[in-house]
């Protein structure tokens, strides 16, 4: 119990515990029990729990914790049966104790204990037998005898020095949490009881709990690249994680992970398998590695295999020999992955979902349950957040890797849902998810459209329109063959089809840069012109037909081929009111340099001359000025000498007209043409973004794969530069973080991530820096894998030696790790450590990456050369 507990309360708890052990008679402990009844139920629970832990350890875990809890509550209940005090008062306190003791009980026994608590007053009364003949719970079904298995204790987890240290820390932390919890309860009680003359309050121990999910208030959980901040590991969740990681890594004793799991499950109400899995999930790095081949594939890279926390999670799920229990663990892991998606951490979700696929392929899990997981687990995805993720192209690749696990999020299933969905917001979500599937979705979409041509009626036109929209939004494969798709889309643009479908088909045709698409568009323009001129014979209202003509001319201008541009100009020079404002449509040519077709330019200049005002006897005869402006706009990207002369003439002859200003702006734009004709590669290009979204490893990998060259600058949220990396042809030329350089700087960025942004500027002149000129380019991917390995080990070392830990020498001679040969570093680090510097201060005082510092400190603690102060 805590040292600060009031002596009277401590003495009362001591007598209560002796009564529970049958060392004192009921009459002797009445005063103590009456005193304890004046305090919150948590105080009694603290005493019962402390007694339970002592008894369990003494018996080596041979008796379930739940039996001790049942015995204690039953002994209290008997006080009322002895009529030594008010039975109603005692019964009320017993009812308050039940939920608290149930929370203390290990999850596996909780249901049985609850059932027996409910019938505690049905047991025949009488003096309680000695603890050697413990009052055991009534078991309604066959249970293994306690002697067949015993609870795992901390003493069973001593396979390595690191594991022992981690377990010891966990015991210390949870004991402190116990005292704090009960002290809070007593403090709260004292404020209420003081005015009523109650005895003075004092802190006492409460139920011993361990929280393995989430982070305590004030802990750092912010990440860059979606990775957990390694600087200040949370407790006790970090300790739980690292106990499991160390146990899972013990190849000499495969059963150590099982013992570690059972030990953690006995620690308190929050130590369920679900919470343990969620705690592990929070410690998975948030970056996204390249997708791995299927299990067993020859191409699988050892570097991409599960490691660290991920490998521990795999072993935890596959630890169960029962296929049904294994499937339950898998379900908990998939649920944790879904929660990571909802929280925006696609990196962790991808890792866990692909791990689930690997486990399913390698393990003998209940196939029915596995199928249920695949079919139902996605229902917990937050639809609003999912849509935001899907609408950001940078998320498509990782989101696709998550969706591939769930049949309901496959392209065929999403298409089925799209066809019948009536709610607009749901349709938008489905469209975004299908688009996120990318190029792989196009074959299914095209097959659906093709089938719809024969089987769908007009009522299905909106579904067809959505399919066309998706085909337009999703980029085609590089070797895409357009003939089959063009035939179907061309048919959908024919007159007589539903107007919403025709408009969408025209937009698709305008995007297909293929000779046959150009011909179809030109043919459709002629067709719809004839319909507009035919009056009542057109299948659509006049306004709809004119709107279609607008889209067709825009499509031709967008294609930009010589034939398409000629067709657009031919239409724009027509003067038939039924076709709408044809001249206005010529403005769609803005941005198209027509210099390659002098004859076409001549026709536009002639039309411009015709539309300009004329002077008769010195007076200006007004012409339609809007048409003049449309023609000037059509020529605004054609800096030929003929166009320049014509526009200069307009400015000179009509200085006070509104279209003169438009002509002057075009001429001014022509002045910059020589500068824009410089080689493209001399232009400075930039790429910027948020590291939380892109992820540093993913960003570096993309720069490597695209063989980019340039300067990558990383900044914190305040805009201060924290590091820079120089690339040449996709290889790392140089990097800098504070005083660190080269590979060490890159490792530091991966080991201790923080929130920030990036800017990539290309090209970079390496000749301006002699050190960079002399540098040898390094492949990026091997550096990434080494950095990720260091991150895993750094996180484990941080759990053992936290940021604010100070150390002292024990007198035992320190040793070095086999691969750490820098004696200057070792001497400096040892001096700083024994001199009182905290672990994080030691990292700042030596010019190496944090991993090398923290793992040496952890090594010295493990071997006993250093110990925490």
Short mmCIF file of C-alpha atoms in Angstrom, two decimals, residues 83-508:
data_model
loop_
_atom_site.label_atom_id
_atom_site.label_comp_id
_atom_site.label_asym_id
_atom_site.label_seq_id
_atom_site.Cartn_x
_atom_site.Cartn_y
_atom_site.Cartn_z
CA UNK A 83 -25.74 -9.77 12.41
CA UNK A 84 -22.65 -7.96 13.69
CA UNK A 85 -23.74 -4.79 11.84
CA UNK A 86 -26.53 -3.48 9.64
CA UNK A 87 -26.98 -5.96 6.80
CA UNK A 88 -28.52 -3.32 4.54
CA UNK A 89 -25.49 -1.06 4.89
CA UNK A 90 -23.12 -3.92 4.16
CA UNK A 91 -25.21 -5.16 1.24
CA UNK A 92 -25.11 -1.71 -0.36
CA UNK A 93 -21.32 -1.63 -0.07
CA UNK A 94 -21.08 -5.14 -1.51
CA UNK A 95 -23.14 -4.01 -4.52
CA UNK A 96 -20.73 -1.08 -5.02
CA UNK A 97 -17.78 -3.45 -4.83
CA UNK A 98 -19.05 -5.92 -7.43
CA UNK A 99 -18.35 -3.86 -10.59
CA UNK A 100 -14.95 -2.75 -9.26
CA UNK A 101 -13.86 -6.32 -8.52
CA UNK A 102 -15.17 -7.45 -11.90
CA UNK A 103 -12.91 -4.86 -13.54
CA UNK A 104 -9.95 -6.19 -11.58
CA UNK A 105 -10.73 -9.76 -12.63
CA UNK A 106 -8.87 -11.07 -15.73
CA UNK A 107 -11.20 -10.92 -18.78
CA UNK A 108 -11.27 -14.68 -19.26
CA UNK A 109 -12.85 -15.29 -15.83
CA UNK A 110 -15.02 -12.20 -15.67
CA UNK A 111 -18.23 -13.76 -16.97
CA UNK A 112 -18.04 -16.65 -14.49
CA UNK A 113 -17.30 -14.29 -11.58
CA UNK A 114 -20.23 -12.06 -12.51
CA UNK A 115 -22.59 -15.04 -12.56
CA UNK A 116 -21.44 -16.14 -9.10
CA UNK A 117 -21.58 -12.60 -7.72
CA UNK A 118 -25.25 -12.52 -8.73
CA UNK A 119 -25.97 -15.56 -6.54
CA UNK A 120 -23.65 -14.73 -3.66
CA UNK A 121 -26.54 -14.60 -1.18
CA UNK A 122 -27.76 -18.06 -2.19
CA UNK A 123 -24.80 -19.87 -0.66
CA UNK A 124 -25.43 -21.54 2.70
CA UNK A 125 -24.30 -19.31 5.55
CA UNK A 126 -21.74 -20.26 8.14
CA UNK A 127 -18.26 -19.52 9.28
CA UNK A 128 -15.87 -19.25 6.35
CA UNK A 129 -13.39 -22.11 6.09
CA UNK A 130 -9.63 -21.53 6.12
CA UNK A 131 -8.09 -20.16 2.94
CA UNK A 132 -6.48 -23.53 2.47
CA UNK A 133 -10.04 -24.61 1.71
CA UNK A 134 -10.94 -21.55 -0.34
CA UNK A 135 -14.61 -20.94 -1.12
CA UNK A 136 -14.56 -21.65 -4.84
CA UNK A 137 -16.96 -20.37 -7.41
CA UNK A 138 -19.84 -22.47 -8.73
CA UNK A 139 -18.96 -23.57 -12.26
CA UNK A 140 -21.93 -24.37 -14.48
CA UNK A 141 -19.86 -26.30 -17.02
CA UNK A 142 -16.77 -28.43 -17.07
CA UNK A 143 -13.61 -26.46 -16.31
CA UNK A 144 -9.99 -27.63 -16.11
CA UNK A 145 -8.73 -28.06 -12.57
CA UNK A 146 -6.61 -25.21 -11.25
CA UNK A 147 -3.72 -27.61 -10.86
CA UNK A 148 -3.68 -28.21 -14.61
CA UNK A 149 -2.51 -24.65 -15.34
CA UNK A 150 -1.41 -21.71 -13.25
CA UNK A 151 -1.34 -17.97 -13.79
CA UNK A 152 1.80 -16.53 -15.34
CA UNK A 153 3.65 -14.15 -13.03
CA UNK A 154 6.41 -11.61 -13.55
CA UNK A 155 8.95 -14.16 -12.34
CA UNK A 156 8.12 -16.35 -15.33
CA UNK A 157 9.29 -13.61 -17.73
CA UNK A 158 13.00 -13.54 -17.14
CA UNK A 159 14.25 -14.91 -20.42
CA UNK A 160 16.43 -11.86 -21.05
CA UNK A 161 17.75 -8.88 -19.15
CA UNK A 162 15.77 -6.49 -21.35
CA UNK A 163 12.54 -8.39 -20.77
CA UNK A 164 13.15 -8.47 -17.03
CA UNK A 165 13.80 -4.74 -16.97
CA UNK A 166 10.68 -3.99 -18.97
CA UNK A 167 8.53 -6.15 -16.70
CA UNK A 168 10.05 -4.51 -13.64
CA UNK A 169 9.24 -1.07 -15.04
CA UNK A 170 5.69 -2.16 -15.76
CA UNK A 171 5.25 -3.42 -12.21
CA UNK A 172 6.53 -0.10 -10.88
CA UNK A 173 4.34 2.00 -13.14
CA UNK A 174 1.15 0.08 -12.44
CA UNK A 175 1.77 0.08 -8.72
CA UNK A 176 2.13 3.87 -8.84
CA UNK A 177 -1.06 4.10 -10.88
CA UNK A 178 -2.82 1.96 -8.27
CA UNK A 179 -1.88 4.24 -5.40
CA UNK A 180 -2.77 7.35 -7.38
CA UNK A 181 -6.19 5.99 -8.28
CA UNK A 182 -7.15 5.09 -4.71
CA UNK A 183 -5.67 8.31 -3.35
CA UNK A 184 -7.91 10.25 -5.70
CA UNK A 185 -10.93 8.30 -4.46
CA UNK A 186 -10.12 8.98 -0.80
CA UNK A 187 -9.31 12.64 -1.50
CA UNK A 188 -12.66 13.05 -3.21
CA UNK A 189 -14.37 11.33 -0.27
CA UNK A 190 -12.66 13.57 2.30
CA UNK A 191 -14.07 16.69 0.72
CA UNK A 192 -17.57 15.28 1.08
CA UNK A 193 -17.09 13.77 4.54
CA UNK A 194 -15.25 16.59 6.34
CA UNK A 195 -18.34 18.68 6.93
CA UNK A 196 -20.22 15.63 8.24
CA UNK A 197 -17.60 14.81 10.83
CA UNK A 198 -16.18 11.89 8.91
CA UNK A 199 -12.65 10.69 9.73
CA UNK A 200 -9.88 12.63 7.97
CA UNK A 201 -9.18 11.38 4.47
CA UNK A 202 -5.93 9.86 3.41
CA UNK A 203 -4.77 8.29 0.16
CA UNK A 204 -4.83 4.55 -0.18
CA UNK A 205 -4.15 1.97 -2.81
CA UNK A 206 -6.82 1.13 -5.36
CA UNK A 207 -7.31 -1.58 -7.92
CA UNK A 208 -4.14 -2.28 -9.86
CA UNK A 209 -4.80 -1.46 -13.48
CA UNK A 210 -2.79 -1.39 -16.66
CA UNK A 211 -3.88 0.66 -19.65
CA UNK A 212 -2.66 -0.79 -22.90
CA UNK A 213 -4.71 1.29 -25.31
CA UNK A 214 -4.24 4.97 -26.06
CA UNK A 215 -1.86 7.53 -24.62
CA UNK A 216 -2.00 9.28 -21.27
CA UNK A 217 -2.77 12.96 -21.17
CA UNK A 218 0.17 15.05 -22.24
CA UNK A 219 2.01 12.29 -24.09
CA UNK A 220 3.33 12.98 -27.56
CA UNK A 221 1.52 11.06 -30.21
CA UNK A 222 1.95 13.51 -33.07
CA UNK A 223 3.75 12.12 -36.07
CA UNK A 224 5.40 13.03 -39.28
CA UNK A 225 4.79 10.73 -42.24
CA UNK A 226 2.11 9.17 -40.09
CA UNK A 227 4.67 7.62 -37.73
CA UNK A 228 4.36 7.55 -33.92
CA UNK A 229 6.59 10.08 -32.20
CA UNK A 230 9.42 8.03 -30.71
CA UNK A 231 10.76 10.83 -28.51
CA UNK A 232 8.48 10.26 -25.49
CA UNK A 233 7.11 6.71 -25.39
CA UNK A 234 3.80 6.41 -23.57
CA UNK A 235 3.51 4.30 -20.47
CA UNK A 236 2.43 1.70 -19.73
CA UNK A 237 1.24 1.11 -23.31
CA UNK A 238 4.80 1.37 -24.67
CA UNK A 239 6.04 -1.08 -22.04
CA UNK A 240 3.31 -3.55 -22.96
CA UNK A 241 4.26 -3.25 -26.63
CA UNK A 242 7.97 -3.74 -26.04
CA UNK A 243 7.45 -6.67 -23.64
CA UNK A 244 5.62 -8.43 -26.44
CA UNK A 245 8.21 -7.43 -29.07
CA UNK A 246 11.10 -8.73 -26.96
CA UNK A 247 9.24 -11.93 -26.11
CA UNK A 248 8.31 -12.50 -29.75
CA UNK A 249 11.93 -12.07 -30.80
CA UNK A 250 13.20 -14.85 -28.53
CA UNK A 251 13.88 -17.56 -31.09
CA UNK A 252 15.33 -19.90 -28.44
CA UNK A 253 12.08 -19.96 -26.47
CA UNK A 254 9.01 -19.79 -28.74
CA UNK A 255 6.71 -20.07 -25.71
CA UNK A 256 7.96 -16.83 -24.18
CA UNK A 257 5.48 -14.76 -26.22
CA UNK A 258 2.61 -16.91 -24.93
CA UNK A 259 3.78 -16.40 -21.35
CA UNK A 260 4.13 -12.65 -21.93
CA UNK A 261 0.63 -12.48 -23.34
CA UNK A 262 -0.85 -14.42 -20.41
CA UNK A 263 1.05 -12.26 -17.94
CA UNK A 264 -0.30 -9.06 -19.51
CA UNK A 265 -3.83 -10.42 -19.62
CA UNK A 266 -3.69 -10.96 -15.85
CA UNK A 267 -2.71 -7.38 -15.14
CA UNK A 268 -6.11 -5.70 -15.01
CA UNK A 269 -9.42 -4.84 -16.65
CA UNK A 270 -7.98 -3.00 -19.64
CA UNK A 271 -5.54 -5.76 -20.49
CA UNK A 272 -7.73 -7.58 -22.98
CA UNK A 273 -6.43 -9.07 -26.23
CA UNK A 274 -8.35 -6.42 -28.14
CA UNK A 275 -6.59 -3.61 -26.29
CA UNK A 276 -3.21 -5.31 -26.57
CA UNK A 277 -3.67 -5.58 -30.34
CA UNK A 278 -4.72 -1.93 -30.52
CA UNK A 279 -1.66 -0.94 -28.51
CA UNK A 280 0.57 -2.82 -30.95
CA UNK A 281 -1.25 -1.17 -33.87
CA UNK A 282 -0.43 2.28 -32.49
CA UNK A 283 3.27 1.44 -32.56
CA UNK A 284 3.41 0.31 -36.19
CA UNK A 285 5.34 2.89 -38.24
CA UNK A 286 2.96 5.06 -40.24
CA UNK A 287 4.97 5.04 -43.45
CA UNK A 288 3.92 3.01 -46.45
CA UNK A 289 6.36 0.54 -47.97
CA UNK A 290 6.04 -0.94 -51.46
CA UNK A 291 3.34 -3.60 -51.68
CA UNK A 292 4.78 -7.03 -50.97
CA UNK A 293 4.27 -10.12 -53.14
CA UNK A 294 1.87 -12.76 -51.90
CA UNK A 295 3.08 -15.12 -49.23
CA UNK A 296 5.47 -17.68 -50.60
CA UNK A 297 6.21 -15.77 -53.79
CA UNK A 298 9.81 -16.05 -54.88
CA UNK A 299 10.07 -12.32 -55.42
CA UNK A 300 9.37 -11.52 -51.77
CA UNK A 301 12.15 -9.43 -50.30
CA UNK A 302 13.39 -10.28 -46.79
CA UNK A 303 13.57 -6.55 -46.13
CA UNK A 304 9.82 -6.26 -46.64
CA UNK A 305 8.89 -9.16 -44.35
CA UNK A 306 7.09 -8.34 -41.07
CA UNK A 307 9.53 -7.09 -38.44
CA UNK A 308 9.53 -5.51 -35.00
CA UNK A 309 6.03 -4.60 -33.83
CA UNK A 310 4.50 -5.91 -37.06
CA UNK A 311 6.05 -9.35 -36.64
CA UNK A 312 4.93 -9.37 -33.01
CA UNK A 313 1.40 -8.61 -34.09
CA UNK A 314 1.55 -11.49 -36.57
CA UNK A 315 2.70 -13.91 -33.86
CA UNK A 316 0.06 -12.67 -31.41
CA UNK A 317 -2.70 -13.38 -33.95
CA UNK A 318 -1.32 -16.79 -34.94
CA UNK A 319 -0.55 -17.85 -31.37
CA UNK A 320 -3.93 -19.50 -30.96
CA UNK A 321 -4.10 -23.20 -31.85
CA UNK A 322 -7.90 -23.08 -32.15
CA UNK A 323 -8.85 -21.86 -35.68
CA UNK A 324 -11.85 -20.00 -34.24
CA UNK A 325 -9.78 -18.20 -31.63
CA UNK A 326 -7.21 -17.33 -34.26
CA UNK A 327 -9.97 -15.85 -36.42
CA UNK A 328 -11.13 -13.77 -33.43
CA UNK A 329 -7.63 -12.33 -33.06
CA UNK A 330 -7.57 -11.61 -36.79
CA UNK A 331 -10.90 -9.82 -36.48
CA UNK A 332 -9.53 -7.64 -33.68
CA UNK A 333 -6.50 -6.77 -35.81
CA UNK A 334 -8.64 -5.86 -38.83
CA UNK A 335 -10.88 -3.73 -36.61
CA UNK A 336 -7.78 -1.94 -35.36
CA UNK A 337 -6.74 -1.36 -38.98
CA UNK A 338 -10.17 0.12 -39.75
CA UNK A 339 -9.78 2.47 -36.80
CA UNK A 340 -6.43 3.59 -38.20
CA UNK A 341 -8.15 4.46 -41.49
CA UNK A 342 -10.76 6.46 -39.59
CA UNK A 343 -7.97 8.30 -37.80
CA UNK A 344 -6.22 9.08 -41.10
CA UNK A 345 -3.22 6.76 -40.68
CA UNK A 346 -3.32 4.89 -43.98
CA UNK A 347 0.27 3.73 -43.49
CA UNK A 348 -0.53 1.67 -40.41
CA UNK A 349 -3.78 0.44 -41.95
CA UNK A 350 -1.97 -0.80 -45.09
CA UNK A 351 0.62 -2.64 -43.01
CA UNK A 352 -2.03 -4.36 -40.90
CA UNK A 353 -4.37 -5.23 -43.76
CA UNK A 354 -1.58 -6.76 -45.82
CA UNK A 355 -0.41 -8.58 -42.70
CA UNK A 356 -3.95 -9.96 -42.35
CA UNK A 357 -3.76 -11.22 -45.94
CA UNK A 358 -0.44 -12.91 -45.18
CA UNK A 359 -1.82 -14.52 -42.02
CA UNK A 360 -4.87 -15.83 -43.88
CA UNK A 361 -2.63 -17.36 -46.53
CA UNK A 362 -0.21 -18.93 -44.05
CA UNK A 363 -2.42 -19.92 -41.10
CA UNK A 364 -5.23 -22.40 -40.56
CA UNK A 365 -7.99 -20.06 -39.48
CA UNK A 366 -11.71 -20.82 -39.51
CA UNK A 367 -12.63 -20.06 -43.16
CA UNK A 368 -16.23 -19.14 -42.34
CA UNK A 369 -15.14 -16.57 -39.76
CA UNK A 370 -12.44 -15.23 -42.07
CA UNK A 371 -15.03 -14.71 -44.80
CA UNK A 372 -17.29 -12.92 -42.34
CA UNK A 373 -14.44 -10.61 -41.38
CA UNK A 374 -13.79 -9.74 -45.01
CA UNK A 375 -17.48 -9.15 -45.67
CA UNK A 376 -18.38 -7.11 -42.57
CA UNK A 377 -15.37 -5.38 -40.99
CA UNK A 378 -15.43 -2.49 -43.51
CA UNK A 379 -18.82 -1.39 -42.15
CA UNK A 380 -17.03 0.43 -39.32
CA UNK A 381 -15.26 2.75 -41.76
CA UNK A 382 -16.30 6.36 -41.28
CA UNK A 383 -17.90 7.29 -44.61
CA UNK A 384 -17.23 11.01 -44.38
CA UNK A 385 -13.56 10.51 -43.66
CA UNK A 386 -13.30 7.73 -46.22
CA UNK A 387 -14.62 10.06 -48.91
CA UNK A 388 -12.08 12.75 -48.00
CA UNK A 389 -9.30 10.20 -48.31
CA UNK A 390 -10.61 8.94 -51.65
CA UNK A 391 -10.90 12.43 -53.11
CA UNK A 392 -7.19 13.10 -52.55
CA UNK A 393 -5.19 11.45 -55.40
CA UNK A 394 -2.12 11.07 -53.17
CA UNK A 395 -4.12 8.61 -51.03
CA UNK A 396 -5.29 6.39 -53.88
CA UNK A 397 -2.46 3.86 -53.85
CA UNK A 398 -2.55 3.09 -50.08
CA UNK A 399 -6.35 3.27 -49.98
CA UNK A 400 -6.53 0.78 -52.84
CA UNK A 401 -4.33 -1.63 -50.88
CA UNK A 402 -6.76 -1.41 -47.97
CA UNK A 403 -9.90 -1.80 -50.12
CA UNK A 404 -8.54 -4.90 -51.85
CA UNK A 405 -9.03 -6.82 -48.59
CA UNK A 406 -12.80 -6.24 -48.49
CA UNK A 407 -15.03 -7.78 -51.19
CA UNK A 408 -17.63 -5.05 -50.66
CA UNK A 409 -15.04 -2.43 -51.66
CA UNK A 410 -13.99 -4.22 -54.85
CA UNK A 411 -14.81 -2.58 -58.18
CA UNK A 412 -17.59 -5.07 -59.12
CA UNK A 413 -19.28 -4.70 -55.72
CA UNK A 414 -18.99 -0.92 -55.82
CA UNK A 415 -20.48 -0.86 -59.33
CA UNK A 416 -23.41 -2.95 -58.09
CA UNK A 417 -23.94 -0.50 -55.25
CA UNK A 418 -23.66 2.50 -57.58
CA UNK A 419 -26.37 1.12 -59.85
CA UNK A 420 -28.98 0.94 -57.08
CA UNK A 421 -27.90 3.73 -54.72
CA UNK A 422 -30.44 6.55 -54.51
CA UNK A 423 -28.71 8.86 -52.03
CA UNK A 424 -26.51 11.46 -53.70
CA UNK A 425 -23.89 11.58 -50.95
CA UNK A 426 -23.48 7.80 -51.05
CA UNK A 427 -23.12 7.87 -54.85
CA UNK A 428 -20.35 10.44 -54.54
CA UNK A 429 -18.55 8.24 -52.03
CA UNK A 430 -18.87 5.18 -54.29
CA UNK A 431 -17.61 7.15 -57.31
CA UNK A 432 -14.60 8.36 -55.30
CA UNK A 433 -13.78 4.82 -54.12
CA UNK A 434 -14.00 3.37 -57.63
CA UNK A 435 -11.76 6.16 -58.90
CA UNK A 436 -9.26 5.36 -56.13
CA UNK A 437 -8.95 1.83 -57.58
CA UNK A 438 -7.29 3.48 -60.56
CA UNK A 439 -6.33 1.82 -63.81
CA UNK A 440 -7.36 -1.65 -62.58
CA UNK A 441 -11.01 -0.47 -62.50
CA UNK A 442 -11.24 0.43 -66.19
CA UNK A 443 -11.85 -3.09 -67.60
CA UNK A 444 -14.80 -3.68 -65.26
CA UNK A 445 -16.25 -0.24 -66.00
CA UNK A 446 -16.02 -0.78 -69.74
CA UNK A 447 -17.63 -4.23 -69.51
CA UNK A 448 -20.51 -2.73 -67.53
CA UNK A 449 -21.04 -0.03 -70.14
CA UNK A 450 -20.85 -2.52 -72.97
CA UNK A 451 -23.44 -4.80 -71.36
CA UNK A 452 -25.66 -1.86 -70.62
CA UNK A 453 -25.98 -1.04 -74.32
CA UNK A 454 -28.01 -4.20 -74.83
CA UNK A 455 -29.79 -4.65 -71.50
CA UNK A 456 -30.39 -1.20 -70.00
CA UNK A 457 -33.24 1.12 -70.81
CA UNK A 458 -33.46 4.90 -70.55
CA UNK A 459 -34.01 4.64 -66.79
CA UNK A 460 -30.44 3.38 -66.46
CA UNK A 461 -28.91 6.37 -68.24
CA UNK A 462 -27.68 7.94 -65.00
CA UNK A 463 -25.79 4.79 -64.11
CA UNK A 464 -24.27 4.73 -67.59
CA UNK A 465 -23.41 8.39 -67.21
CA UNK A 466 -21.57 7.63 -63.96
CA UNK A 467 -19.62 4.85 -65.64
CA UNK A 468 -18.59 7.22 -68.44
CA UNK A 469 -17.58 9.81 -65.86
CA UNK A 470 -15.33 7.28 -64.15
CA UNK A 471 -13.72 6.19 -67.42
CA UNK A 472 -12.91 9.81 -68.09
CA UNK A 473 -11.52 10.41 -64.59
CA UNK A 474 -9.33 7.30 -64.39
CA UNK A 475 -6.14 7.53 -66.48
CA UNK A 476 -5.79 4.74 -69.06
CA UNK A 477 -2.93 2.29 -69.27
CA UNK A 478 0.01 3.34 -71.43
CA UNK A 479 -0.79 0.63 -73.97
CA UNK A 480 -4.54 1.32 -73.91
CA UNK A 481 -6.34 0.20 -77.08
CA UNK A 482 -9.12 2.69 -77.81
CA UNK A 483 -11.06 1.01 -80.61
CA UNK A 484 -13.52 -1.02 -78.51
CA UNK A 485 -14.13 1.75 -75.97
CA UNK A 486 -14.48 4.35 -78.71
CA UNK A 487 -17.12 2.30 -80.49
CA UNK A 488 -19.30 2.10 -77.38
CA UNK A 489 -18.79 5.73 -76.32
CA UNK A 490 -19.46 6.89 -79.89
CA UNK A 491 -22.79 5.06 -79.91
CA UNK A 492 -23.75 6.71 -76.64
CA UNK A 493 -23.19 10.14 -78.24
CA UNK A 494 -25.72 9.48 -81.01
CA UNK A 495 -28.83 11.63 -81.31
CA UNK A 496 -31.83 10.07 -79.62
CA UNK A 497 -29.94 8.83 -76.55
CA UNK A 498 -30.86 10.45 -73.19
CA UNK A 499 -29.46 13.96 -73.17
CA UNK A 500 -27.50 13.49 -69.88
CA UNK A 501 -25.78 10.46 -71.42
CA UNK A 502 -24.94 12.21 -74.69
CA UNK A 503 -23.31 15.12 -72.87
CA UNK A 504 -21.15 12.76 -70.83
CA UNK A 505 -20.18 10.74 -73.93
CA UNK A 506 -19.13 13.91 -75.75
CA UNK A 507 -16.89 14.84 -72.81
CA UNK A 508 -15.27 11.39 -72.99
#
